[in-house]
Amino acid sequence: MAPGHELARFDALRAALGEPVDTIAFARAPGRVNLIGDHTDYQDGFCLPIAIDRDVLVGFRPRADGRVHVTSLDLDARVELPETREIEPWARAVTATLAVVSRHIDRPVPGFDAAVTSTVPIGSGLSSSAAFDVALTIAATTVAGIEFEPTELARAAQEIEQRASGVPCGLMDQLASVGGQRDHALLLDCRSLAITPVAIPAELGVLVVHSGVERALAGSAYAERRAACEAAAARFGVATLRDATIEQAVDDPLARHVVSENARVLAFVDALRSGDAPRAGALMLASHASLRDDFAVSTPELDLLVDLTVAAGAFGARLTGAGFGGCIVALVPSSELARIAAAVVDPYRAGTGREPAAFAVRAVDGAGLVAPS
Ligand code: GLA
């Protein structure tokens, strides 16, 4: 049985969609936090995200007239197709979802009503939009009477994200949302698209701290970094930086980050498997330094949060996701998580004038249709 606040979310979706409520189906897609391996996915590299216990929940039901109505409970906004113009990114995500699924089935997606609610903070680097795209794609394919394979679902959601945001994102966020496994991190090989679950020992906790700074300039700076990586790979004569050596990359800070980060992901997995939390933490700190100094995607706020969590007793911490604001992730002793979370808030506020939000996340199963109880 789902806990009370979970049941309340289902009830809110039912209330938005109205009677008859017994014809409503539900799809859930989690957000993600990346433990290590950023700006590697679009270079065929490795990353280690977890699907988290913050998700997008969609209630939906077919309608007979071919129209598609989607209501966002959190944004207090509504898309009615075919009339609504694409103004907000989330409205563009709705039309992109219909376009991608329709191309796949070679006919228009049948009409449906949907209502959406999310517990993934928006603009925080925890992949709220990937979760939205995945959940709505599950709704649209279900209404169309088909089911995407997991990789197909992730790729469809990636295309939706790229179309809706204009950002040439990789596949990490979508693969994590689709492939999540309870109590496990996911080693993603972004070349083969293999997902290898890696158990997170119960004595390790994952703490996320939001800097209170929404990601800014993320779109254009992300696209620039990606293009520069592609140019470096071409200069080195390799398909992607996955194939470059550290010797080739030594004089190119962006490439040096990607090549060294791939090695850190694999070393982190070894550390996790052998229960060596201090080693895993040290690798996270090295990752943060590389993202800050070589890849240049950190901010003073993220740097301060990393310092504060480590000073308070975390094994390690780093910015997570694209950077330019958003969150850090820290690996901490489970028994110390609440104390460490509380310890960073005041000094961070005093140092920046920003309001942080610190919370624990748990690794959960990936996206799919769900029953309310
Ligand atoms: C964003 C993108 C991902 C990935 C990360 C950085 O989250 O959507 O594909 O590139 O940034 O690791």
Tab-separated table of N, CA, C and O and ligand atoms in Angstrom, residues 32 37-39 41-42 169-173 222 321-322, ligand 1:
chain	number	residue	atom	x	y	z
A	32	ARG	N	16.712	11.720	-11.597
A	32	ARG	CA	17.965	11.010	-11.315
A	32	ARG	C	18.969	11.947	-10.668
A	32	ARG	O	18.889	13.176	-10.824
A	37	GLY	N	30.604	10.939	-13.221
A	37	GLY	CA	30.601	10.750	-14.680
A	37	GLY	C	29.710	11.773	-15.353
A	37	GLY	O	28.665	11.429	-15.900
A	38	ASP	N	30.130	13.057	-15.311
A	38	ASP	CA	29.339	14.071	-16.016
A	38	ASP	C	30.059	14.570	-17.255
A	38	ASP	O	31.288	14.610	-17.307
A	39	HIS	N	29.241	14.943	-18.232
A	39	HIS	CA	29.729	15.375	-19.551
A	39	HIS	C	30.560	14.276	-20.215
A	39	HIS	O	31.555	14.556	-20.880
A	41	ASP	N	28.472	11.341	-21.285
A	41	ASP	CA	27.495	10.490	-22.005
A	41	ASP	C	27.463	10.784	-23.501
A	41	ASP	O	27.381	9.860	-24.314
A	42	TYR	N	27.612	12.062	-23.883
A	42	TYR	CA	27.547	12.379	-25.318
A	42	TYR	C	28.887	12.139	-26.016
A	42	TYR	O	29.053	12.498	-27.175
A	169	CYS	N	21.268	17.200	-25.589
A	169	CYS	CA	21.623	16.387	-24.419
A	169	CYS	C	22.014	14.980	-24.835
A	169	CYS	O	21.661	14.508	-25.920
A	170	GLY	N	22.738	14.309	-23.947
A	170	GLY	CA	23.057	12.891	-24.123
A	170	GLY	C	21.904	12.027	-23.653
A	170	GLY	O	20.762	12.504	-23.533
A	171	LEU	N	22.226	10.762	-23.318
A	171	LEU	CA	21.163	9.793	-23.013
A	171	LEU	C	21.132	9.394	-21.533
A	171	LEU	O	20.306	8.596	-21.124
A	172	MET	N	22.042	9.973	-20.722
A	172	MET	CA	22.130	9.519	-19.330
A	172	MET	C	20.815	9.658	-18.570
A	172	MET	O	20.373	8.720	-17.893
A	173	ASP	N	20.196	10.836	-18.636
A	173	ASP	CA	19.040	11.112	-17.781
A	173	ASP	C	17.892	10.163	-18.099
A	173	ASP	O	17.223	9.633	-17.202
A	222	TYR	N	26.214	24.327	-22.646
A	222	TYR	CA	26.239	22.862	-22.830
A	222	TYR	C	26.549	22.533	-24.286
A	222	TYR	O	27.407	21.710	-24.588
A	321	GLY	N	25.177	16.534	-12.708
A	321	GLY	CA	24.438	16.953	-13.899
A	321	GLY	C	25.286	17.900	-14.733
A	321	GLY	O	26.517	17.848	-14.720
A	322	ALA	N	24.616	18.795	-15.433
A	322	ALA	CA	25.320	19.667	-16.384
A	322	ALA	C	26.174	20.719	-15.700
A	322	ALA	O	27.154	21.198	-16.258
B	1	GLA	C1	22.550	16.970	-18.652
B	1	GLA	C2	22.290	16.174	-19.934
B	1	GLA	C3	22.913	14.785	-19.859
B	1	GLA	C4	24.383	14.857	-19.439
B	1	GLA	C5	24.566	15.776	-18.233
B	1	GLA	C6	26.020	16.008	-17.910
B	1	GLA	O1	21.896	16.366	-17.576
B	1	GLA	O2	20.902	16.047	-20.149
B	1	GLA	O3	22.765	14.111	-21.072
B	1	GLA	O4	25.193	15.252	-20.518
B	1	GLA	O5	23.951	17.045	-18.412
B	1	GLA	O6	26.616	14.825	-17.527
